[in-house]
PDB file of C-alpha atoms in Angstrom:
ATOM      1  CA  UNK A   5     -39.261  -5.336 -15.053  1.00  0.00           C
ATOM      2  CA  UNK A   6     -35.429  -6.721 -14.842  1.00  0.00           C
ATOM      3  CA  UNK A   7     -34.577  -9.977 -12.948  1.00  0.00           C
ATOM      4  CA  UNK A   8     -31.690 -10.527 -11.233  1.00  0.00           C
ATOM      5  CA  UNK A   9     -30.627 -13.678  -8.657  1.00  0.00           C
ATOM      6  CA  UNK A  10     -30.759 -12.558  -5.017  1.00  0.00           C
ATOM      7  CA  UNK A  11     -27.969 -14.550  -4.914  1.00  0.00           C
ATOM      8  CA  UNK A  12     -25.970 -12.907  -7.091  1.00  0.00           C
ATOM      9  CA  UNK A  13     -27.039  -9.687  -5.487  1.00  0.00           C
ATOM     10  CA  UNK A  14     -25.615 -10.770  -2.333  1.00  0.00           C
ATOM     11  CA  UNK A  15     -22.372 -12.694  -3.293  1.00  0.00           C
ATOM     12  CA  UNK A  16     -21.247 -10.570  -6.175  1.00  0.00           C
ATOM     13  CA  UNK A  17     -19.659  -7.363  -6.985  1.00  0.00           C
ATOM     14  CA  UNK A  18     -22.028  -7.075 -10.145  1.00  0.00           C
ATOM     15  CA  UNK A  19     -25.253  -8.946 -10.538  1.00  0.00           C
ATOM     16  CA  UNK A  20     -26.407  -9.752 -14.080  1.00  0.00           C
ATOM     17  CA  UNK A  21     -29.836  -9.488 -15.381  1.00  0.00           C
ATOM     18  CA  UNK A  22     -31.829 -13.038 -16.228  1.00  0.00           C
ATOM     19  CA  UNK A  23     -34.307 -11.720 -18.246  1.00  0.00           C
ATOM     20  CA  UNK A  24     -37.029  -8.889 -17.830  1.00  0.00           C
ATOM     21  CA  UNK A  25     -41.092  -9.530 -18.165  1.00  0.00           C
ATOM     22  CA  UNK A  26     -43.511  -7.283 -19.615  1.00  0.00           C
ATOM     23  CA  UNK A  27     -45.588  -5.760 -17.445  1.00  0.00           C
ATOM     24  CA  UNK A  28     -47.539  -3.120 -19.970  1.00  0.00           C
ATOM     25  CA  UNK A  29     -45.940  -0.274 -18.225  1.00  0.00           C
ATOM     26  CA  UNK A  30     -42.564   1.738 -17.641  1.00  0.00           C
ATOM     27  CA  UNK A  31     -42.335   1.114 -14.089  1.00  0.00           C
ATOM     28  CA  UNK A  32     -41.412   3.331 -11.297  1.00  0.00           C
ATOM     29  CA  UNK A  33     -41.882   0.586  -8.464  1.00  0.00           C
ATOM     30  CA  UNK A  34     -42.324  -3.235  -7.838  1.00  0.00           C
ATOM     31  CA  UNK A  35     -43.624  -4.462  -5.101  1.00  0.00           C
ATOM     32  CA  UNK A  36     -44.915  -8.434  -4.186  1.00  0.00           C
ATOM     33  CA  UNK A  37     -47.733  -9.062  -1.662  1.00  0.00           C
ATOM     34  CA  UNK A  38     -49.218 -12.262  -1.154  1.00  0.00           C
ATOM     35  CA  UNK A  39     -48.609 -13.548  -4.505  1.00  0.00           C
ATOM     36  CA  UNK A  40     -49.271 -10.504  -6.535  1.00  0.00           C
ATOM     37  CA  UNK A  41     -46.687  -8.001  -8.420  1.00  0.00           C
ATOM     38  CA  UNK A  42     -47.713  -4.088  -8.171  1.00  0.00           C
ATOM     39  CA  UNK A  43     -45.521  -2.107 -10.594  1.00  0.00           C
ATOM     40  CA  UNK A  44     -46.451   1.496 -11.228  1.00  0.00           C
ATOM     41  CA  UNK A  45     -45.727   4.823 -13.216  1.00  0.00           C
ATOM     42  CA  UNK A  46     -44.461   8.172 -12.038  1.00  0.00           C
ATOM     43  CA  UNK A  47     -45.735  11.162 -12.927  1.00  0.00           C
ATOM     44  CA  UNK A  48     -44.676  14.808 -12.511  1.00  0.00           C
ATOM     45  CA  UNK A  49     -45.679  17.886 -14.336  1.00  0.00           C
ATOM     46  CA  UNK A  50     -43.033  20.160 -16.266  1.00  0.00           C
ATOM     47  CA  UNK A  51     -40.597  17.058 -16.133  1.00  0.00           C
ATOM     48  CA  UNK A  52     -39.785  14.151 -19.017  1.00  0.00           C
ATOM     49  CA  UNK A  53     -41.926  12.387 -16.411  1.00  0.00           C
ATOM     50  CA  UNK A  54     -45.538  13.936 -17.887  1.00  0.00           C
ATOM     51  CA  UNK A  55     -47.015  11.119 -20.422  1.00  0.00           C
ATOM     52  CA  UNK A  56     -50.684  11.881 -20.113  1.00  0.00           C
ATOM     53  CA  UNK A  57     -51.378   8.627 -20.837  1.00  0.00           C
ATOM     54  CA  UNK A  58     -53.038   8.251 -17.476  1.00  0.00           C
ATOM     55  CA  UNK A  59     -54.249  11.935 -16.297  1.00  0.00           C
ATOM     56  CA  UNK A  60     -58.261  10.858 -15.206  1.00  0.00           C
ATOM     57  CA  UNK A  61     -60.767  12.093 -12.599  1.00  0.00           C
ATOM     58  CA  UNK A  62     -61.394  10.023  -9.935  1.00  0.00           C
ATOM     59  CA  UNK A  63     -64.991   8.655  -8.668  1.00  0.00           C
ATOM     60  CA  UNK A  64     -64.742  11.617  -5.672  1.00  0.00           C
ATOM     61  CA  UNK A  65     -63.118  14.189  -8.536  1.00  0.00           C
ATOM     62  CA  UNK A  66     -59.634  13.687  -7.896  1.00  0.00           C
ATOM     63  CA  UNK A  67     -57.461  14.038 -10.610  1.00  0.00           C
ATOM     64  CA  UNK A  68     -54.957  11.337 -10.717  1.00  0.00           C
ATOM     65  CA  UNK A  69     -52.372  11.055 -13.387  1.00  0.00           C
ATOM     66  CA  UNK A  70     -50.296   7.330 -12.948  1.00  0.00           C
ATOM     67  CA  UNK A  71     -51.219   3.777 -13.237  1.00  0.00           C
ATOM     68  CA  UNK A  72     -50.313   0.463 -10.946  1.00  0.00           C
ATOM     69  CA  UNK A  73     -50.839  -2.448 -12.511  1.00  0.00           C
ATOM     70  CA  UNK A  74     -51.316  -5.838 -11.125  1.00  0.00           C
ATOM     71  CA  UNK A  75     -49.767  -9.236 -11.343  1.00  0.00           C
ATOM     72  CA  UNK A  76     -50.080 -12.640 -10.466  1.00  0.00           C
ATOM     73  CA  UNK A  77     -46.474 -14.695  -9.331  1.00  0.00           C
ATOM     74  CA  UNK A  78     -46.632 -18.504  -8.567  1.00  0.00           C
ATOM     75  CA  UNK A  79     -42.880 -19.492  -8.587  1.00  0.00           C
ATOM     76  CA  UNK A  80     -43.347 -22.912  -9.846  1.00  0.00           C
ATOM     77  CA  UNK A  81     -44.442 -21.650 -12.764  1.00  0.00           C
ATOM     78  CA  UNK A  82     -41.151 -21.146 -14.930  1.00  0.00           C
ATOM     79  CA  UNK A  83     -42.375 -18.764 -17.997  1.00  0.00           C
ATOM     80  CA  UNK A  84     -41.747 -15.384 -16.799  1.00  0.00           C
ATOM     81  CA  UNK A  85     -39.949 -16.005 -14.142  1.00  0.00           C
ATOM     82  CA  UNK A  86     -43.537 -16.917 -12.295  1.00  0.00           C
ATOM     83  CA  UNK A  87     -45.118 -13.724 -12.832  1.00  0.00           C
ATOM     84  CA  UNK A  88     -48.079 -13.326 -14.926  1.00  0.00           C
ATOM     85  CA  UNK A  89     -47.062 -10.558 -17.874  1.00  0.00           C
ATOM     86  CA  UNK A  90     -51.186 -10.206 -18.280  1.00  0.00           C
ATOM     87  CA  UNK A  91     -53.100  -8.713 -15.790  1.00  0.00           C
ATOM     88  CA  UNK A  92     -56.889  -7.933 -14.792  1.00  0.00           C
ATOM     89  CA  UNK A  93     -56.697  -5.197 -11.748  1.00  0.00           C
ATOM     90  CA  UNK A  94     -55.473  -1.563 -12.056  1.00  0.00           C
ATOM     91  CA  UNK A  95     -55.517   0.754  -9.584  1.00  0.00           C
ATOM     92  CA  UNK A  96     -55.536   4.815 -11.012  1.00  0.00           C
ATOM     93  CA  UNK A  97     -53.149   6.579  -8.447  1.00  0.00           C
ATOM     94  CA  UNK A  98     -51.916  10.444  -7.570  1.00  0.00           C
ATOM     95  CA  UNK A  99     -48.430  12.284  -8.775  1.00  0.00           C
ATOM     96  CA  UNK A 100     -44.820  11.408  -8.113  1.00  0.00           C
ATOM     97  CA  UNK A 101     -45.236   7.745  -6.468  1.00  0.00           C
ATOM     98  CA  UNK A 102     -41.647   6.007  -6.171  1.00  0.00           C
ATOM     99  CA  UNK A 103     -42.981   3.030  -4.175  1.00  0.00           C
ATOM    100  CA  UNK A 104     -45.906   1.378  -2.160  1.00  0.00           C
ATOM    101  CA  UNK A 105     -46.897  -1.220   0.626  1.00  0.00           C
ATOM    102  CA  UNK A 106     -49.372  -3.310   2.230  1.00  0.00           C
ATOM    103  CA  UNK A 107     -49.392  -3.342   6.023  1.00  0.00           C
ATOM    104  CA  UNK A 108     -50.792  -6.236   7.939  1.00  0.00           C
ATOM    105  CA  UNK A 109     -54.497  -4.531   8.409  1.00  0.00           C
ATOM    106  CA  UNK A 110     -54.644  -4.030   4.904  1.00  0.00           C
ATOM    107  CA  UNK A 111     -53.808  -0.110   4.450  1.00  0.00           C
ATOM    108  CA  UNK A 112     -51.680   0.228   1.283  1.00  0.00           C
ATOM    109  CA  UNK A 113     -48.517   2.963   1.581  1.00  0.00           C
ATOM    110  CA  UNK A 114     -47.540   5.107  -1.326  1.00  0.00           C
ATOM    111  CA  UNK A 115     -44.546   7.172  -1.052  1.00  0.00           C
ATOM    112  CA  UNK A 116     -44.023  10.166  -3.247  1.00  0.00           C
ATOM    113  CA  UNK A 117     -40.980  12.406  -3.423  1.00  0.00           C
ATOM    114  CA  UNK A 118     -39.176  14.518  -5.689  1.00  0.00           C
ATOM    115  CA  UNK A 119     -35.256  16.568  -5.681  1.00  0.00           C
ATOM    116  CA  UNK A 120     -34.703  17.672  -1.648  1.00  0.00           C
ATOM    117  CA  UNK A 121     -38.075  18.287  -0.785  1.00  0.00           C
ATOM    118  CA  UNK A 122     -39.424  16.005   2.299  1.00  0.00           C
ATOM    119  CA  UNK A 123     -41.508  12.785   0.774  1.00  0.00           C
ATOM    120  CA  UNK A 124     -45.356  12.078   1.726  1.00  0.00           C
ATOM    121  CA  UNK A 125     -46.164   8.621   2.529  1.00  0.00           C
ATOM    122  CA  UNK A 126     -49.809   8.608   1.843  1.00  0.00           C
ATOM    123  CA  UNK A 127     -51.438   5.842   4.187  1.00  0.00           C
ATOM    124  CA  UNK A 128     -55.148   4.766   2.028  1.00  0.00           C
ATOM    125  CA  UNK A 129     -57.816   1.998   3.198  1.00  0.00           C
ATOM    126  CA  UNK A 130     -56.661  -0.438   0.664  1.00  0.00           C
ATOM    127  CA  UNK A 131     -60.333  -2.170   1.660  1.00  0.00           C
ATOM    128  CA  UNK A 132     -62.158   0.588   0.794  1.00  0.00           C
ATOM    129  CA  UNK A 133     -60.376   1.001  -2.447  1.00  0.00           C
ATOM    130  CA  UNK A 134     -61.105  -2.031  -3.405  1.00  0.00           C
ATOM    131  CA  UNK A 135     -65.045  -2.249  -2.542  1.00  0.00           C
ATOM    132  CA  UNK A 136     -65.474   0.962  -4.277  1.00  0.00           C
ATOM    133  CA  UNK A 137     -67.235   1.133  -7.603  1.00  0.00           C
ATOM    134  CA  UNK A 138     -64.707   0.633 -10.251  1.00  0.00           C
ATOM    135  CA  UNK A 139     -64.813   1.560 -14.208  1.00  0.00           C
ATOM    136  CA  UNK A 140     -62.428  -0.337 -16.872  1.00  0.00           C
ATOM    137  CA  UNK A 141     -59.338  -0.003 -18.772  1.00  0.00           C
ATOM    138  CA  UNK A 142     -57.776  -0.771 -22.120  1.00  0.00           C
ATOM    139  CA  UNK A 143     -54.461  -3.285 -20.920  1.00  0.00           C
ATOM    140  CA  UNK A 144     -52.945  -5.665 -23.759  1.00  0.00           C
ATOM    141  CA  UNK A 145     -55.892  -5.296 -25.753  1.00  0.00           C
ATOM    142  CA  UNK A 146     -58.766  -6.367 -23.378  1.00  0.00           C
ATOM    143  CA  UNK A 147     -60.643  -5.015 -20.579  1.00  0.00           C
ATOM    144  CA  UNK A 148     -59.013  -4.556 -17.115  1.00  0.00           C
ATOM    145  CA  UNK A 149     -61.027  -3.505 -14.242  1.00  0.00           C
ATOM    146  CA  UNK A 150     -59.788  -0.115 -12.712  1.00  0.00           C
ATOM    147  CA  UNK A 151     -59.769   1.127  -9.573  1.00  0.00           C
ATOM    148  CA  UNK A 152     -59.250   4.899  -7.922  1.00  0.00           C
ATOM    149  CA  UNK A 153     -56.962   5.521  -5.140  1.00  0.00           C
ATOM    150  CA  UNK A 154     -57.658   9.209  -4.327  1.00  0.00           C
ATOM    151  CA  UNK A 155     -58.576  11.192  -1.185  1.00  0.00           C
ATOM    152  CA  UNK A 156     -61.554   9.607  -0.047  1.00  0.00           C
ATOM    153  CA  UNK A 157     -60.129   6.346   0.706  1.00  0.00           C
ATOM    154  CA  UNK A 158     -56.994   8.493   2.406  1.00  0.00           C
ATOM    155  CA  UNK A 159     -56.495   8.094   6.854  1.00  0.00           C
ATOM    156  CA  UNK A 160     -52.842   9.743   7.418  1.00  0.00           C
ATOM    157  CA  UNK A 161     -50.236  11.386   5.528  1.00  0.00           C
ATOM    158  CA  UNK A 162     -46.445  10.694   7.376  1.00  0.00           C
ATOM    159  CA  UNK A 163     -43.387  13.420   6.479  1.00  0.00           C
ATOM    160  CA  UNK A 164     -40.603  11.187   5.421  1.00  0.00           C
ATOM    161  CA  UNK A 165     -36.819  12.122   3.997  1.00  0.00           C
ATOM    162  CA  UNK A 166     -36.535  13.204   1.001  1.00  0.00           C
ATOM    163  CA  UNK A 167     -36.262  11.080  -2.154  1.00  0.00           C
ATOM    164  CA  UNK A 168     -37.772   8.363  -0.093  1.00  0.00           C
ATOM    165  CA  UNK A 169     -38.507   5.582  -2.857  1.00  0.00           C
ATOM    166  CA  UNK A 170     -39.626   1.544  -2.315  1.00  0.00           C
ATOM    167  CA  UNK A 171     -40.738   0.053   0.817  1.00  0.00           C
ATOM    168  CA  UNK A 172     -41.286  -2.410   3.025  1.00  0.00           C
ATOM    169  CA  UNK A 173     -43.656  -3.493   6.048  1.00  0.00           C
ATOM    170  CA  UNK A 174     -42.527  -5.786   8.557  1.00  0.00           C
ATOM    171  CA  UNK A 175     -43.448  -6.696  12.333  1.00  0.00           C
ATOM    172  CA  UNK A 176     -44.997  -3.118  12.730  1.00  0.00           C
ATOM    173  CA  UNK A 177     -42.979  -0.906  10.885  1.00  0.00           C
ATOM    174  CA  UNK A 178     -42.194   0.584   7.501  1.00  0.00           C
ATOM    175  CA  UNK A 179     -38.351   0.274   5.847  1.00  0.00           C
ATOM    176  CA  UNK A 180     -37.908   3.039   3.504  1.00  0.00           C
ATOM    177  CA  UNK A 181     -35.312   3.145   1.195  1.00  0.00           C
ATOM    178  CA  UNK A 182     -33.909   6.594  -0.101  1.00  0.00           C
ATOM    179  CA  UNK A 183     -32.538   7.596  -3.849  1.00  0.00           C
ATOM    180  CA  UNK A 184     -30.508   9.908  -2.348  1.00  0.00           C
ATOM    181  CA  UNK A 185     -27.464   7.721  -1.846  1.00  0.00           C
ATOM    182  CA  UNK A 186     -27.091   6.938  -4.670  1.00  0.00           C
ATOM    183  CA  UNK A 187     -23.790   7.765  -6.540  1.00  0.00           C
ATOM    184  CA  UNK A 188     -25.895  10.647  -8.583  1.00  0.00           C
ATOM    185  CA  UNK A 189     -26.873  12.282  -5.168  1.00  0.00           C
ATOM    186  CA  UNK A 190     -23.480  12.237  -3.528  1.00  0.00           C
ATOM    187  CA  UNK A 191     -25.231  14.571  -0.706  1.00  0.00           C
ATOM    188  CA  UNK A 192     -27.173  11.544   0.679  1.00  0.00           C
ATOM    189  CA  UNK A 193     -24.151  10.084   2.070  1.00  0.00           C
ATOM    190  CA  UNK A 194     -23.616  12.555   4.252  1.00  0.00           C
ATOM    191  CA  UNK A 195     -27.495  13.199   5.650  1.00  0.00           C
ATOM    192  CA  UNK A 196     -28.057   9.821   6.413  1.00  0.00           C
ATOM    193  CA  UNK A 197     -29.726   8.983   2.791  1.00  0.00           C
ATOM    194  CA  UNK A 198     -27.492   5.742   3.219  1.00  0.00           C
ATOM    195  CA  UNK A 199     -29.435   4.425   5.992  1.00  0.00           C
ATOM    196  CA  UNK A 200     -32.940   2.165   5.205  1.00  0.00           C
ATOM    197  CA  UNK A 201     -35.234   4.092   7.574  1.00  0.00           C
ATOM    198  CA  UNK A 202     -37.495   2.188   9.821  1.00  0.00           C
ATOM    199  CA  UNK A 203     -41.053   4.015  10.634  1.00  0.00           C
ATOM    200  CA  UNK A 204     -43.433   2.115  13.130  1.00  0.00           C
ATOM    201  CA  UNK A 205     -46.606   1.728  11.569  1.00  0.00           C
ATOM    202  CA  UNK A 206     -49.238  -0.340  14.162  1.00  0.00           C
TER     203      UNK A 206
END
């Protein structure tokens, strides 16, 4: 994961990286709830995106084929920028997820999308995940406890714009950002791809 200074983000025409921590995976997303770090992979079939690394059947018989990882970030800790490159809790997840959130009664968000299509955000009970019988994992050499985000823990699926990607939830609603403006998809310019959507979620 790269680090950059807000800062510089916000005052500069180019921000430069400070540094990058490990987090055991190529990520597709970051995302930082209540002092923890959830990176993830992306997976699609028939694409450079297809490591099988993490293709598994679920506790229900789901087959899910990414991994989110889990880390802890104190920022008064200086190594590693705060964030703790080891971690303990994975979380086995579906195809083609390009970002996640918590909302305040504890549902957690994944968005998946891919080329024009419309994007799915997939709304799970991140409480029920997370009671759920878990198995373990092989992460920097030691055991990490694993967990299955599949179907049974799923309550709504939401249409979103295509290429929807990271997210945030705030005061009720959902801020989706989209790939498609970006200066390789020219196209989302012009459909409104420039605009961070808001969806209310209460």
């Amino acid at each position: 994961v790269q680090v950059f200074m807000l800062s510089d983000i916000l005052g500069c025409d180019e921000a430069v990286c400070k540094g990058t921590v490990n987090v055991g995976v190529k990520p597709a997303f970051c995302y930082i709830h209540e002092g923890k770090m959830y990176t993830g992979t992306f997976y699609k079939a028939d694409t450079d995106y297809n490591s099988d690394k993490y293709i598994m059947k679920t506790l229900n018989g789901d087959e899910n084929t990414a991994i989110m990882t889990v880390h802890d970030v104190d920022p008064a800790k200086k190594e590693s920028f705060g964030i703790d490159e080891t971690t303990n809790i994975a979380y086995s997840i579906p195809s083609q997820v390009q970002g996640i959130c918590i909302t305040k009664d504890n549902k957690i968000v994944l968005s998946t999308s891919w080329g024009i299509s419309k994007s799915k955000l997939y709304v799970y009970d991140f409480d029920k995940v997370n009671n759920d019988a878990t198995s373990q994992i092989d992460f920097f050499g030691g055991k990490t406890t694993l967990y299955y985000i599949d179907s049974e823990s799923l309550v709504d699926t939401i249409t979103a714009p295509p290429m929807a990607e990271e997210m945030v939830y705030l005061n009720g609603k959902i801020y989706i950002m989209n790939e498609s403006a970006s200066a390789k998809y020219i196209f989302g310019k012009f459909t409104s791809g420039n605009y961070v959507h808001a969806y209310k979620f209460d």
